[in-house]
Short mmCIF file of C-alpha atoms in Angstrom, two decimals:
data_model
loop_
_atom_site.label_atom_id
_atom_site.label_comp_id
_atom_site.label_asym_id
_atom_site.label_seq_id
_atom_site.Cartn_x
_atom_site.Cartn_y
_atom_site.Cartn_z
CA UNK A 283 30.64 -7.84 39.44
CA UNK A 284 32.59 -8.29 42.66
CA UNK A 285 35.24 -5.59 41.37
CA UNK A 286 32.79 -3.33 40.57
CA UNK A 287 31.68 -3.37 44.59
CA UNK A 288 35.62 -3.20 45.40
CA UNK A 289 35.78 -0.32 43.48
CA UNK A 290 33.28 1.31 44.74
CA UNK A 291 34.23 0.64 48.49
CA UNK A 292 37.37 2.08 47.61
CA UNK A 293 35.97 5.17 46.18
CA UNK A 294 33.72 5.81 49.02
CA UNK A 295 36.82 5.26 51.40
CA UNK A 296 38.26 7.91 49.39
CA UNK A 297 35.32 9.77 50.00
CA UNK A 298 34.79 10.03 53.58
CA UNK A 299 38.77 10.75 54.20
CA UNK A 300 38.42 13.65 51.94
CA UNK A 301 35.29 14.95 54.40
CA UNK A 302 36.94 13.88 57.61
CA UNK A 303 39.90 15.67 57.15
CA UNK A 304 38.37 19.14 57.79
CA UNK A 305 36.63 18.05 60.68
CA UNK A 306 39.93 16.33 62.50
CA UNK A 307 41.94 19.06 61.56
CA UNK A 308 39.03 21.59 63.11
CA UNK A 309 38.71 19.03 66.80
CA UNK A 310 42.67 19.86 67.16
CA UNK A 311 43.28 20.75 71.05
CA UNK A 312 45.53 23.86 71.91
CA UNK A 313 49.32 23.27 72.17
CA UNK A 314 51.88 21.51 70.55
CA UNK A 315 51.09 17.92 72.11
CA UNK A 316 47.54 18.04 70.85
CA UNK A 317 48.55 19.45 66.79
CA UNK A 318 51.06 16.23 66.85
CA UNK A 319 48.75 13.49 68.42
CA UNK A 320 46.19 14.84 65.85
CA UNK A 321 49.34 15.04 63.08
CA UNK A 322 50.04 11.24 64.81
CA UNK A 323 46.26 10.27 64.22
CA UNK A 324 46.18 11.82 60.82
CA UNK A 325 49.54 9.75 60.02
CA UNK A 326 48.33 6.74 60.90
CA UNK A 327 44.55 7.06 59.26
CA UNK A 328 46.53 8.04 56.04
CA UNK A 329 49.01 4.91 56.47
CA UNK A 330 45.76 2.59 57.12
CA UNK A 331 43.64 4.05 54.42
CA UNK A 332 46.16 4.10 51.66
CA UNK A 333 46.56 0.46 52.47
CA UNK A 334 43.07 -0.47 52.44
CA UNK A 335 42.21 1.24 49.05
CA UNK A 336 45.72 -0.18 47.72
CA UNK A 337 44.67 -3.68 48.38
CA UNK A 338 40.94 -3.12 46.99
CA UNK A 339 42.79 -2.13 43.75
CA UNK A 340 45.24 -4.77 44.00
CA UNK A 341 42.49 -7.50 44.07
CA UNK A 342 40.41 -5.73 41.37
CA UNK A 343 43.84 -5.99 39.26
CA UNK A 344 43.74 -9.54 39.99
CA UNK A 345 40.24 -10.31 39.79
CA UNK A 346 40.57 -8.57 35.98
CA UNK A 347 43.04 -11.09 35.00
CA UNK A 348 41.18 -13.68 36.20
CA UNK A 349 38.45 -12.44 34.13
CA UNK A 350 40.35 -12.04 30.88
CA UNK A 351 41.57 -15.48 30.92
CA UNK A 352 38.46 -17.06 31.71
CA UNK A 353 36.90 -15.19 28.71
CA UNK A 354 39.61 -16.07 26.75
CA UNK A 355 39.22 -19.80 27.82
CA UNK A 356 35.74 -19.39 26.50
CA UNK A 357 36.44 -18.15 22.99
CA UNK A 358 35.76 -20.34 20.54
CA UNK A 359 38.51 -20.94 18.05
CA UNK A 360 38.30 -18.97 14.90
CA UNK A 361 37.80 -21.03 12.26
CA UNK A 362 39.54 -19.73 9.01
CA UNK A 363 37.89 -20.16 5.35
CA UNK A 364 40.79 -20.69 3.17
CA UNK A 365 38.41 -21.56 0.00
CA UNK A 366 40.56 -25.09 -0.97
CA UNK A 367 38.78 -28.54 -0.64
CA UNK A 368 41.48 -29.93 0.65
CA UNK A 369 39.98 -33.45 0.64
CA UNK A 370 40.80 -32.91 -2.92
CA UNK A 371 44.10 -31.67 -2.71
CA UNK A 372 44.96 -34.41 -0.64
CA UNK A 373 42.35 -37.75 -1.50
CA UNK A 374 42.80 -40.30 0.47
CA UNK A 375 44.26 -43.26 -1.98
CA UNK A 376 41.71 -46.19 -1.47
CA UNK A 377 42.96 -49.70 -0.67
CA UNK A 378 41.55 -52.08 -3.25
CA UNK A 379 41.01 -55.86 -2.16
CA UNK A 380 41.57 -58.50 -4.56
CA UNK A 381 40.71 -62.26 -4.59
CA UNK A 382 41.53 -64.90 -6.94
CA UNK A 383 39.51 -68.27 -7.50
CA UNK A 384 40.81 -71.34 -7.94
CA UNK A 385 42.48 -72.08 -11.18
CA UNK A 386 40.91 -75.14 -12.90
CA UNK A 387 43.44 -78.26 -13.20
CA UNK A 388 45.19 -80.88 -11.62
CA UNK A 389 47.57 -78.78 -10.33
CA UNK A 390 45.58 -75.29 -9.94
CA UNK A 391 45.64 -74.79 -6.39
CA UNK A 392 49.59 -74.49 -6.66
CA UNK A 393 49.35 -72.37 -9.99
CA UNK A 394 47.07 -70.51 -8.23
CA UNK A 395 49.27 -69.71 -5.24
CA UNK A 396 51.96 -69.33 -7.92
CA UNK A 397 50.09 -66.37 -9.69
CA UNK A 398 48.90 -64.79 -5.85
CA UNK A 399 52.38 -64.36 -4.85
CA UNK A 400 53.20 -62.95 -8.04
CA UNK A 401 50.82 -60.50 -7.87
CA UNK A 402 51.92 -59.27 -4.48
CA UNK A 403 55.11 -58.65 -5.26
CA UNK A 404 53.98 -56.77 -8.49
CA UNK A 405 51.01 -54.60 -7.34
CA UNK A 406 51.04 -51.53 -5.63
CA UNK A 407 50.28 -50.35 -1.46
CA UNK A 408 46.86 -49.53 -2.80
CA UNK A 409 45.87 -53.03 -4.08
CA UNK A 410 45.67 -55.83 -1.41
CA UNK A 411 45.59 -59.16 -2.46
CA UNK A 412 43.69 -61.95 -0.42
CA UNK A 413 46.51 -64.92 0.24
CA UNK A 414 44.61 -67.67 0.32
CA UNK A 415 42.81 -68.94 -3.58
CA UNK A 416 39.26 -68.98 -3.30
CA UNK A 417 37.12 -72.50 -3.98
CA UNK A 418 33.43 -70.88 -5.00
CA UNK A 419 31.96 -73.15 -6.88
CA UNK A 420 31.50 -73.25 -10.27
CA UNK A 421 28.83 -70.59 -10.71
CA UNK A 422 29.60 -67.85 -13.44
CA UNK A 423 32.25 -65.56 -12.73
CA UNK A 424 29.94 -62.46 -11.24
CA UNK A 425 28.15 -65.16 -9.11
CA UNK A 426 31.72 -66.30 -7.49
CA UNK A 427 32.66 -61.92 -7.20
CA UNK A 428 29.55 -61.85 -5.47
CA UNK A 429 30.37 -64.31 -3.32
CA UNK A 430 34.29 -63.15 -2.78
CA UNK A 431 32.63 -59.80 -2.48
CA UNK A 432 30.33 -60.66 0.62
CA UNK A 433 32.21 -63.51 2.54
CA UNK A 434 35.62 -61.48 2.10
CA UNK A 435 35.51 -58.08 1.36
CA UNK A 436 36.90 -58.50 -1.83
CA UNK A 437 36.19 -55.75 -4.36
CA UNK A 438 37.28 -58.28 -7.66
CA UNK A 439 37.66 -61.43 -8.48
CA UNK A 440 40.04 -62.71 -10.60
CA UNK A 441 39.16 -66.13 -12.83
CA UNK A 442 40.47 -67.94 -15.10
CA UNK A 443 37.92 -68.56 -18.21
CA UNK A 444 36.91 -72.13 -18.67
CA UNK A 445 37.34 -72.80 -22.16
CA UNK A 446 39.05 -75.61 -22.84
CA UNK A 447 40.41 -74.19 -26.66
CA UNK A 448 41.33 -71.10 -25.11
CA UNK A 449 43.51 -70.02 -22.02
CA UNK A 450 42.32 -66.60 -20.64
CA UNK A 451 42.22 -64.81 -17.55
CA UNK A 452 39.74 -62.33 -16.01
CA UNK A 453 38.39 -59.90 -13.83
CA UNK A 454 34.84 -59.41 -12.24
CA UNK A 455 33.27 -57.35 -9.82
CA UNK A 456 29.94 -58.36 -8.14
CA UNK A 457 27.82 -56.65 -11.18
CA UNK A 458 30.21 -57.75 -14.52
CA UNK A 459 33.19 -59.29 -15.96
CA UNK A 460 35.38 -56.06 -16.37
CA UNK A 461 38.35 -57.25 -18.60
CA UNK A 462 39.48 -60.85 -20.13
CA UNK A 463 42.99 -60.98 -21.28
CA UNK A 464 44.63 -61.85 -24.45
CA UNK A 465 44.93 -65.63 -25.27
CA UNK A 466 47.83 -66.94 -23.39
CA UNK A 467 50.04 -69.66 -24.64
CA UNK A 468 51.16 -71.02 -21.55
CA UNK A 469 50.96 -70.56 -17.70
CA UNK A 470 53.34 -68.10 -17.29
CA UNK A 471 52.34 -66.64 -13.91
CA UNK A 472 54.77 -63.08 -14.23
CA UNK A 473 53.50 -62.64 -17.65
CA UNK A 474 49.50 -62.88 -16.31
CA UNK A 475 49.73 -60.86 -13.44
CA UNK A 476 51.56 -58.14 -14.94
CA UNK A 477 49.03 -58.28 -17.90
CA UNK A 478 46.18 -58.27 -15.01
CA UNK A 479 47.94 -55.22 -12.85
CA UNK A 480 48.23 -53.39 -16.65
CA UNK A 481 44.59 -53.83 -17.57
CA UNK A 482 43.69 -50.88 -15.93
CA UNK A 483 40.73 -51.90 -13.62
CA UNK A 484 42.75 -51.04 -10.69
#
């Protein structure tokens, strides 16, 4: 708005040097001195006008710049439909929290540490594997994921089935028993956590 007023200042500066030069020329005195003082006067009007309307358009130059970048500032960026989900060309691998209850036995705590650091060193950056064995109770195995699941995140549990003829391992989640292994023959921790990481729960 305020270079549209320069503008037009400039163009009515314009204006009323175009009319005033017949009438300056036409208020000449006789003789040589009074055709140069006027040519002097003229000179110097010129001189002063041409600056004045040079500067108006200067600023409006300036003030358009301005403009442009402020509007250009403003624009929002574009955003560009490419038509690929790329949440699903890229998922997000989710980390999987697992918890293992305290072997039965004289001696399960230890076995039970035994088979935890086993498992971390066999399972892979999504599967995170709580360090500490987990005493809850001796509820059924979904009662004791429940539990795991609510106190400490966990997303299974892993048990070992108490049956004294048989020696089996398991996994639960808060709603089921997912998997049981094969019949083991002894405590072999390597041999049960690799058959736990290859039962393909997780």
């Amino acid at each position: 708005m305020i270079s549209k007023y320069r503008t037009t200042t400039a163009l009515v500066l314009i204006s009323v040097f175009l009319l005033s030069c017949p009438l300056m020329a036409g208020e000449g005195g006789s003789g040589e001195t009074g055709e140069d003082g006027d040519s002097n006067a003229m000179t110097y009007i010129t001189i002063g006008l041409i600056v004045v309307v040079g500067g108006l358009f200067f600023l409006d130059v300036l003030a358009g710049s301005d403009e442009e970048a402020v509007i250009a500032d403003t624009m929002p960026d574009q955003i560009i439909e490419t038509g690929i989900n790329w949440d699903d060309a890229f998922p997000e691998e989710e980390l999987i929290t697992v918890a293992v209850s305290v072997f039965p036995g004289d001696n399960g705590s230890e076995t039970t540490m035994q088979f935890i650091r086993m498992l971390n060193d066999l399972a892979g950056d999504n599967v995170a594997v709580y360090n500490d064995p987990l005493d809850l109770g001796t509820d059924s195995a979904v009662s004791r994921a429940l539990m795991a699941h609510e106190y400490f995140g966990a997303n299974y549990l892993i048990f070992q089935v108490e049956d004294s003829e048989t020696l089996r391992y398991g996994i639960a989640s808060p709603d089921s028993i997912l998997w049981t292994s094969t019949y083991q023959s002894d405590n072999d921790m390597l041999v049960i956590a690799e058959e736990v990481l290859q039962s393909g729960v997780f």
